[in-house]
């Protein structure tokens, strides 16, 4: 199967999932995951078909798109759910001496009843929109996680000349996702990000063990695969029951930013962008 068939297949899948998402209003998380995976794969196949882009460039570009999408996921889910941010008066006196757009403006009177003002959404509507936003966000995080795992596992080829570069990129990406999970209130969304980081490390290790097949590589991979669940169980037993100081939380946030900063330069290096600029 070539790239034209992939464009057609994933395009049809994306459109079908988007229509089901729009007209059914059910299984929002599952349909959002399908839309994200199908749309990104369709774009990659289209770039391959039109420009004959290399696999490394496509996978690195998809990784960068996913990193940007992780930042935009909360705002995007809020917009998809139709949640409006509250309007506050500004220092320029706007909406201080005039009606705000979210306040009641129209009087609706039915036969034999008292006037009722049409205005902001009720508490029930807000709760329903919040639940929809949570489902959209869970689907976005799951779809992006699948794409990141596939991209990093495919980029970490043990037979390339600079095989250390994708490994460093995978390490920083896993660290960023693991620490980004702390910013989500929903437990399953935090587990999704942490699980994505762990699966990246495990998948890369398994690929190295299968393709190298040397006793040293298999021993190192086995040690890592044993230490990862042990570290996860220790963290799960210790972290929720510990109160950390604001300084320590800020330090963890700085570590997250330090893991995020090298991702874009390393991905551009992996795509040979710097070499193309240098020898142009």
mmCIF file of C-alpha atoms in Angstrom:
data_model
loop_
_atom_site.group_PDB
_atom_site.id
_atom_site.type_symbol
_atom_site.label_atom_id
_atom_site.label_comp_id
_atom_site.label_asym_id
_atom_site.label_seq_id
_atom_site.Cartn_x
_atom_site.Cartn_y
_atom_site.Cartn_z
ATOM 1 C CA UNK A 1 0.000 0.000 0.000
ATOM 2 C CA UNK A 2 1.393 3.364 -1.023
ATOM 3 C CA UNK A 3 0.875 6.907 0.134
ATOM 4 C CA UNK A 4 -2.147 7.610 -2.166
ATOM 5 C CA UNK A 5 -4.009 4.668 -0.666
ATOM 6 C CA UNK A 6 -3.060 5.854 2.826
ATOM 7 C CA UNK A 7 -4.345 9.362 2.074
ATOM 8 C CA UNK A 8 -7.651 7.969 0.812
ATOM 9 C CA UNK A 9 -8.112 5.458 3.609
ATOM 10 C CA UNK A 10 -7.220 7.705 6.527
ATOM 11 C CA UNK A 11 -9.080 10.616 4.927
ATOM 12 C CA UNK A 12 -12.296 8.590 4.759
ATOM 13 C CA UNK A 13 -11.734 7.389 8.334
ATOM 14 C CA UNK A 14 -11.183 10.946 9.570
ATOM 15 C CA UNK A 15 -14.271 12.302 7.822
ATOM 16 C CA UNK A 16 -16.431 9.432 9.093
ATOM 17 C CA UNK A 17 -15.231 9.921 12.673
ATOM 18 C CA UNK A 18 -15.751 13.689 12.434
ATOM 19 C CA UNK A 19 -19.317 13.220 11.162
ATOM 20 C CA UNK A 20 -20.066 10.728 13.912
ATOM 21 C CA UNK A 21 -18.597 13.148 16.432
ATOM 22 C CA UNK A 22 -20.724 15.987 15.112
ATOM 23 C CA UNK A 23 -24.097 14.284 14.710
ATOM 24 C CA UNK A 24 -24.152 11.598 17.407
ATOM 25 C CA UNK A 25 -22.635 13.449 20.365
ATOM 26 C CA UNK A 26 -21.595 10.143 21.950
ATOM 27 C CA UNK A 27 -18.214 8.471 22.469
ATOM 28 C CA UNK A 28 -16.532 11.846 22.163
ATOM 29 C CA UNK A 29 -13.162 10.623 23.432
ATOM 30 C CA UNK A 30 -12.985 7.658 21.042
ATOM 31 C CA UNK A 31 -14.028 9.674 17.996
ATOM 32 C CA UNK A 32 -11.616 12.475 18.886
ATOM 33 C CA UNK A 33 -8.772 9.965 19.128
ATOM 34 C CA UNK A 34 -9.656 8.538 15.711
ATOM 35 C CA UNK A 35 -9.854 12.017 14.180
ATOM 36 C CA UNK A 36 -6.434 13.019 15.559
ATOM 37 C CA UNK A 37 -4.692 9.821 14.436
ATOM 38 C CA UNK A 38 -6.388 9.793 11.036
ATOM 39 C CA UNK A 39 -5.788 13.484 10.312
ATOM 40 C CA UNK A 40 -2.093 13.428 11.231
ATOM 41 C CA UNK A 41 -1.475 10.203 9.318
ATOM 42 C CA UNK A 42 -3.325 11.581 6.297
ATOM 43 C CA UNK A 43 -1.183 14.742 6.348
ATOM 44 C CA UNK A 44 2.000 12.666 6.544
ATOM 45 C CA UNK A 45 0.889 10.442 3.663
ATOM 46 C CA UNK A 46 -0.081 13.504 1.621
ATOM 47 C CA UNK A 47 3.345 15.066 2.176
ATOM 48 C CA UNK A 48 4.951 11.784 1.164
ATOM 49 C CA UNK A 49 2.830 11.566 -1.985
ATOM 50 C CA UNK A 50 3.289 15.179 -3.103
ATOM 51 C CA UNK A 51 6.855 16.017 -2.057
ATOM 52 C CA UNK A 52 8.408 12.534 -1.603
ATOM 53 C CA UNK A 53 9.457 13.553 1.911
ATOM 54 C CA UNK A 54 11.782 11.192 3.748
ATOM 55 C CA UNK A 55 10.548 9.120 6.659
ATOM 56 C CA UNK A 56 12.803 10.868 9.177
ATOM 57 C CA UNK A 57 11.521 14.292 8.145
ATOM 58 C CA UNK A 58 7.896 13.161 8.273
ATOM 59 C CA UNK A 59 8.219 11.525 11.679
ATOM 60 C CA UNK A 60 10.138 14.453 13.149
ATOM 61 C CA UNK A 61 7.585 16.915 11.794
ATOM 62 C CA UNK A 62 4.737 14.864 13.248
ATOM 63 C CA UNK A 63 6.526 14.834 16.596
ATOM 64 C CA UNK A 64 6.836 18.625 16.611
ATOM 65 C CA UNK A 65 3.178 18.990 15.630
ATOM 66 C CA UNK A 66 2.196 16.728 18.520
ATOM 67 C CA UNK A 67 4.294 18.743 20.986
ATOM 68 C CA UNK A 68 2.589 21.960 19.874
ATOM 69 C CA UNK A 69 -0.801 20.234 20.043
ATOM 70 C CA UNK A 70 -0.133 19.204 23.649
ATOM 71 C CA UNK A 71 0.085 22.895 24.543
ATOM 72 C CA UNK A 72 -3.066 23.782 22.610
ATOM 73 C CA UNK A 73 -5.125 20.769 23.742
ATOM 74 C CA UNK A 74 -6.898 22.403 26.745
ATOM 75 C CA UNK A 75 -7.893 25.504 24.774
ATOM 76 C CA UNK A 76 -8.961 23.409 21.781
ATOM 77 C CA UNK A 77 -11.121 21.126 23.922
ATOM 78 C CA UNK A 78 -12.759 24.160 25.530
ATOM 79 C CA UNK A 79 -13.632 25.588 22.110
ATOM 80 C CA UNK A 80 -14.959 22.248 20.864
ATOM 81 C CA UNK A 81 -17.207 21.997 23.922
ATOM 82 C CA UNK A 82 -18.518 25.536 23.409
ATOM 83 C CA UNK A 83 -17.420 26.896 26.779
ATOM 84 C CA UNK A 84 -17.210 30.683 26.810
ATOM 85 C CA UNK A 85 -14.722 32.394 29.064
ATOM 86 C CA UNK A 86 -16.250 34.904 31.496
ATOM 87 C CA UNK A 87 -16.027 38.551 30.530
ATOM 88 C CA UNK A 88 -14.573 40.952 33.090
ATOM 89 C CA UNK A 89 -14.520 44.768 32.958
ATOM 90 C CA UNK A 90 -11.167 46.076 31.804
ATOM 91 C CA UNK A 91 -9.083 49.017 32.927
ATOM 92 C CA UNK A 92 -10.257 50.932 29.860
ATOM 93 C CA UNK A 93 -13.777 51.069 31.395
ATOM 94 C CA UNK A 94 -15.179 48.766 28.721
ATOM 95 C CA UNK A 95 -18.356 47.013 29.927
ATOM 96 C CA UNK A 96 -18.344 49.131 33.086
ATOM 97 C CA UNK A 97 -21.041 51.562 31.937
ATOM 98 C CA UNK A 98 -22.554 49.338 29.231
ATOM 99 C CA UNK A 99 -24.136 45.920 29.005
ATOM 100 C CA UNK A 100 -21.760 42.990 28.774
ATOM 101 C CA UNK A 101 -22.392 40.486 25.974
ATOM 102 C CA UNK A 102 -22.918 37.599 28.403
ATOM 103 C CA UNK A 103 -25.600 39.327 30.494
ATOM 104 C CA UNK A 104 -29.354 38.917 29.911
ATOM 105 C CA UNK A 105 -30.672 41.307 27.282
ATOM 106 C CA UNK A 106 -33.906 39.792 25.977
ATOM 107 C CA UNK A 107 -37.184 39.304 27.822
ATOM 108 C CA UNK A 108 -39.149 36.213 26.816
ATOM 109 C CA UNK A 109 -42.761 36.010 27.928
ATOM 110 C CA UNK A 110 -44.919 32.936 27.439
ATOM 111 C CA UNK A 111 -48.647 32.893 27.801
ATOM 112 C CA UNK A 112 -49.790 33.498 31.366
ATOM 113 C CA UNK A 113 -46.305 33.342 32.938
ATOM 114 C CA UNK A 114 -43.867 35.834 34.383
ATOM 115 C CA UNK A 115 -41.141 37.398 32.216
ATOM 116 C CA UNK A 116 -37.944 35.321 32.009
ATOM 117 C CA UNK A 117 -34.576 36.741 31.028
ATOM 118 C CA UNK A 118 -32.477 34.915 28.448
ATOM 119 C CA UNK A 119 -28.874 35.101 29.525
ATOM 120 C CA UNK A 120 -25.938 32.948 30.538
ATOM 121 C CA UNK A 121 -26.084 29.166 30.480
ATOM 122 C CA UNK A 122 -27.552 27.353 33.423
ATOM 123 C CA UNK A 123 -25.474 25.328 35.850
ATOM 124 C CA UNK A 124 -26.641 22.133 34.165
ATOM 125 C CA UNK A 125 -25.482 23.373 30.761
ATOM 126 C CA UNK A 126 -22.111 24.393 32.170
ATOM 127 C CA UNK A 127 -21.630 20.967 33.767
ATOM 128 C CA UNK A 128 -22.562 19.275 30.496
ATOM 129 C CA UNK A 129 -20.112 21.428 28.554
ATOM 130 C CA UNK A 130 -17.385 20.722 31.104
ATOM 131 C CA UNK A 131 -17.965 16.983 30.726
ATOM 132 C CA UNK A 132 -17.798 17.307 26.946
ATOM 133 C CA UNK A 133 -14.569 19.287 27.227
ATOM 134 C CA UNK A 134 -13.098 16.592 29.472
ATOM 135 C CA UNK A 135 -13.992 13.910 26.908
ATOM 136 C CA UNK A 136 -12.511 15.958 24.071
ATOM 137 C CA UNK A 137 -9.315 16.531 26.052
ATOM 138 C CA UNK A 138 -8.976 12.843 26.928
ATOM 139 C CA UNK A 139 -9.366 11.918 23.264
ATOM 140 C CA UNK A 140 -6.817 14.523 22.187
ATOM 141 C CA UNK A 141 -4.246 13.304 24.705
ATOM 142 C CA UNK A 142 -4.790 9.667 23.728
ATOM 143 C CA UNK A 143 -4.490 10.333 19.997
ATOM 144 C CA UNK A 144 -1.407 12.495 20.411
ATOM 145 C CA UNK A 145 0.123 9.860 22.678
ATOM 146 C CA UNK A 146 -0.313 7.155 20.044
ATOM 147 C CA UNK A 147 1.296 9.346 17.394
ATOM 148 C CA UNK A 148 4.233 10.291 19.643
ATOM 149 C CA UNK A 149 4.904 6.643 20.527
ATOM 150 C CA UNK A 150 4.865 5.618 16.853
ATOM 151 C CA UNK A 151 7.107 8.528 15.816
ATOM 152 C CA UNK A 152 9.714 8.009 18.535
ATOM 153 C CA UNK A 153 9.834 4.236 18.085
ATOM 154 C CA UNK A 154 10.301 4.644 14.333
ATOM 155 C CA UNK A 155 12.967 7.341 14.694
ATOM 156 C CA UNK A 156 15.119 5.351 17.145
ATOM 157 C CA UNK A 157 16.835 3.137 14.580
ATOM 158 C CA UNK A 158 19.845 1.288 16.069
ATOM 159 C CA UNK A 159 21.487 0.882 12.647
ATOM 160 C CA UNK A 160 21.879 4.571 11.772
ATOM 161 C CA UNK A 161 25.093 6.539 12.109
ATOM 162 C CA UNK A 162 23.813 9.041 14.683
ATOM 163 C CA UNK A 163 21.668 6.665 16.687
ATOM 164 C CA UNK A 164 22.398 8.578 19.884
ATOM 165 C CA UNK A 165 20.497 11.632 18.608
ATOM 166 C CA UNK A 166 17.013 10.028 18.469
ATOM 167 C CA UNK A 167 17.683 8.418 21.853
ATOM 168 C CA UNK A 168 18.335 11.811 23.428
ATOM 169 C CA UNK A 169 15.235 13.172 21.707
ATOM 170 C CA UNK A 170 13.181 10.267 23.069
ATOM 171 C CA UNK A 171 14.537 10.881 26.570
ATOM 172 C CA UNK A 172 13.628 14.565 26.557
ATOM 173 C CA UNK A 173 10.199 13.818 25.066
ATOM 174 C CA UNK A 174 9.464 11.205 27.731
ATOM 175 C CA UNK A 175 10.583 13.565 30.484
ATOM 176 C CA UNK A 176 8.421 16.364 29.129
ATOM 177 C CA UNK A 177 5.317 14.175 28.934
ATOM 178 C CA UNK A 178 5.912 12.631 32.347
ATOM 179 C CA UNK A 179 6.197 16.017 34.039
ATOM 180 C CA UNK A 180 3.407 17.586 31.984
ATOM 181 C CA UNK A 181 0.983 15.059 33.448
ATOM 182 C CA UNK A 182 1.127 16.788 36.835
ATOM 183 C CA UNK A 183 -0.694 19.839 35.423
ATOM 184 C CA UNK A 184 -3.924 17.903 34.760
ATOM 185 C CA UNK A 185 -6.542 17.560 37.476
ATOM 186 C CA UNK A 186 -8.228 14.534 35.929
ATOM 187 C CA UNK A 187 -6.458 11.374 37.049
ATOM 188 C CA UNK A 188 -6.947 9.468 33.806
ATOM 189 C CA UNK A 189 -5.535 12.320 31.754
ATOM 190 C CA UNK A 190 -2.442 12.404 33.969
ATOM 191 C CA UNK A 191 -2.140 8.626 33.650
ATOM 192 C CA UNK A 192 -2.412 8.957 29.862
ATOM 193 C CA UNK A 193 0.556 11.335 29.691
ATOM 194 C CA UNK A 194 2.643 9.334 32.167
ATOM 195 C CA UNK A 195 1.788 6.097 30.369
ATOM 196 C CA UNK A 196 2.800 7.622 27.039
ATOM 197 C CA UNK A 197 6.204 8.537 28.469
ATOM 198 C CA UNK A 198 6.736 5.031 29.862
ATOM 199 C CA UNK A 199 5.563 3.331 26.653
ATOM 200 C CA UNK A 200 8.027 5.422 24.618
ATOM 201 C CA UNK A 201 10.935 4.210 26.741
ATOM 202 C CA UNK A 202 9.736 0.601 26.711
ATOM 203 C CA UNK A 203 9.078 0.543 22.947
ATOM 204 C CA UNK A 204 12.496 2.003 22.111
ATOM 205 C CA UNK A 205 14.206 -0.517 24.394
ATOM 206 C CA UNK A 206 12.313 -3.442 22.873
ATOM 207 C CA UNK A 207 13.224 -2.325 19.345
ATOM 208 C CA UNK A 208 16.901 -2.115 20.256
ATOM 209 C CA UNK A 209 16.793 -5.570 21.826
ATOM 210 C CA UNK A 210 15.055 -7.129 18.821
ATOM 211 C CA UNK A 211 17.238 -5.544 16.151
ATOM 212 C CA UNK A 212 20.639 -5.736 17.861
ATOM 213 C CA UNK A 213 20.081 -9.184 19.431
ATOM 214 C CA UNK A 214 23.367 -9.002 21.320
ATOM 215 C CA UNK A 215 23.684 -10.265 24.915
ATOM 216 C CA UNK A 216 24.754 -6.822 26.139
ATOM 217 C CA UNK A 217 21.805 -5.048 24.499
ATOM 218 C CA UNK A 218 19.317 -7.627 25.742
ATOM 219 C CA UNK A 219 20.710 -7.405 29.286
ATOM 220 C CA UNK A 220 20.509 -3.601 29.340
ATOM 221 C CA UNK A 221 16.967 -3.645 27.939
ATOM 222 C CA UNK A 222 15.875 -6.255 30.477
ATOM 223 C CA UNK A 223 17.298 -4.162 33.316
ATOM 224 C CA UNK A 224 15.496 -1.049 32.065
ATOM 225 C CA UNK A 225 12.205 -2.906 31.641
ATOM 226 C CA UNK A 226 12.475 -4.184 35.216
ATOM 227 C CA UNK A 227 13.411 -0.800 36.684
ATOM 228 C CA UNK A 228 10.646 1.139 34.908
ATOM 229 C CA UNK A 229 7.690 -0.644 36.587
ATOM 230 C CA UNK A 230 9.512 -0.643 39.925
ATOM 231 C CA UNK A 231 10.091 3.108 39.731
ATOM 232 C CA UNK A 232 6.479 3.657 38.674
ATOM 233 C CA UNK A 233 5.110 1.632 41.584
ATOM 234 C CA UNK A 234 7.365 3.453 44.042
ATOM 235 C CA UNK A 235 6.276 6.831 42.683
ATOM 236 C CA UNK A 236 2.595 5.828 42.771
ATOM 237 C CA UNK A 237 2.916 4.803 46.412
ATOM 238 C CA UNK A 238 4.901 7.843 47.543
ATOM 239 C CA UNK A 239 3.901 10.887 45.483
ATOM 240 C CA UNK A 240 0.115 11.083 46.196
ATOM 241 C CA UNK A 241 0.678 10.978 49.969
ATOM 242 C CA UNK A 242 3.424 13.604 50.103
ATOM 243 C CA UNK A 243 2.947 17.352 50.437
ATOM 244 C CA UNK A 244 5.575 19.266 48.482
ATOM 245 C CA UNK A 245 6.639 22.837 49.053
ATOM 246 C CA UNK A 246 5.943 25.540 46.444
ATOM 247 C CA UNK A 247 9.677 25.848 45.810
ATOM 248 C CA UNK A 248 9.950 22.153 44.975
ATOM 249 C CA UNK A 249 6.925 22.383 42.662
ATOM 250 C CA UNK A 250 8.485 25.326 40.871
ATOM 251 C CA UNK A 251 11.720 23.351 40.536
ATOM 252 C CA UNK A 252 9.811 20.470 38.920
ATOM 253 C CA UNK A 253 8.174 22.949 36.551
ATOM 254 C CA UNK A 254 11.599 24.256 35.539
ATOM 255 C CA UNK A 255 12.743 20.701 34.845
ATOM 256 C CA UNK A 256 9.724 20.275 32.575
ATOM 257 C CA UNK A 257 10.711 23.393 30.644
ATOM 258 C CA UNK A 258 14.295 22.137 30.412
ATOM 259 C CA UNK A 259 13.005 18.899 28.898
ATOM 260 C CA UNK A 260 10.807 20.821 26.464
ATOM 261 C CA UNK A 261 13.431 23.274 25.201
ATOM 262 C CA UNK A 262 15.776 20.786 23.418
ATOM 263 C CA UNK A 263 12.992 18.949 21.565
ATOM 264 C CA UNK A 264 12.710 21.401 18.672
ATOM 265 C CA UNK A 265 16.495 21.894 18.138
ATOM 266 C CA UNK A 266 17.121 18.141 18.300
ATOM 267 C CA UNK A 267 14.291 17.406 15.863
ATOM 268 C CA UNK A 268 15.622 19.993 13.411
ATOM 269 C CA UNK A 269 19.089 18.486 13.790
ATOM 270 C CA UNK A 270 17.662 15.044 13.078
ATOM 271 C CA UNK A 271 16.007 16.384 9.910
ATOM 272 C CA UNK A 272 19.393 17.788 8.747
ATOM 273 C CA UNK A 273 18.015 21.320 8.701
ATOM 274 C CA UNK A 274 21.243 22.757 10.106
ATOM 275 C CA UNK A 275 23.347 20.962 7.493
ATOM 276 C CA UNK A 276 21.092 22.237 4.717
ATOM 277 C CA UNK A 277 21.441 25.803 6.001
ATOM 278 C CA UNK A 278 25.193 25.477 6.402
ATOM 279 C CA UNK A 279 25.946 24.058 2.957
ATOM 280 C CA UNK A 280 23.379 26.023 1.032
#
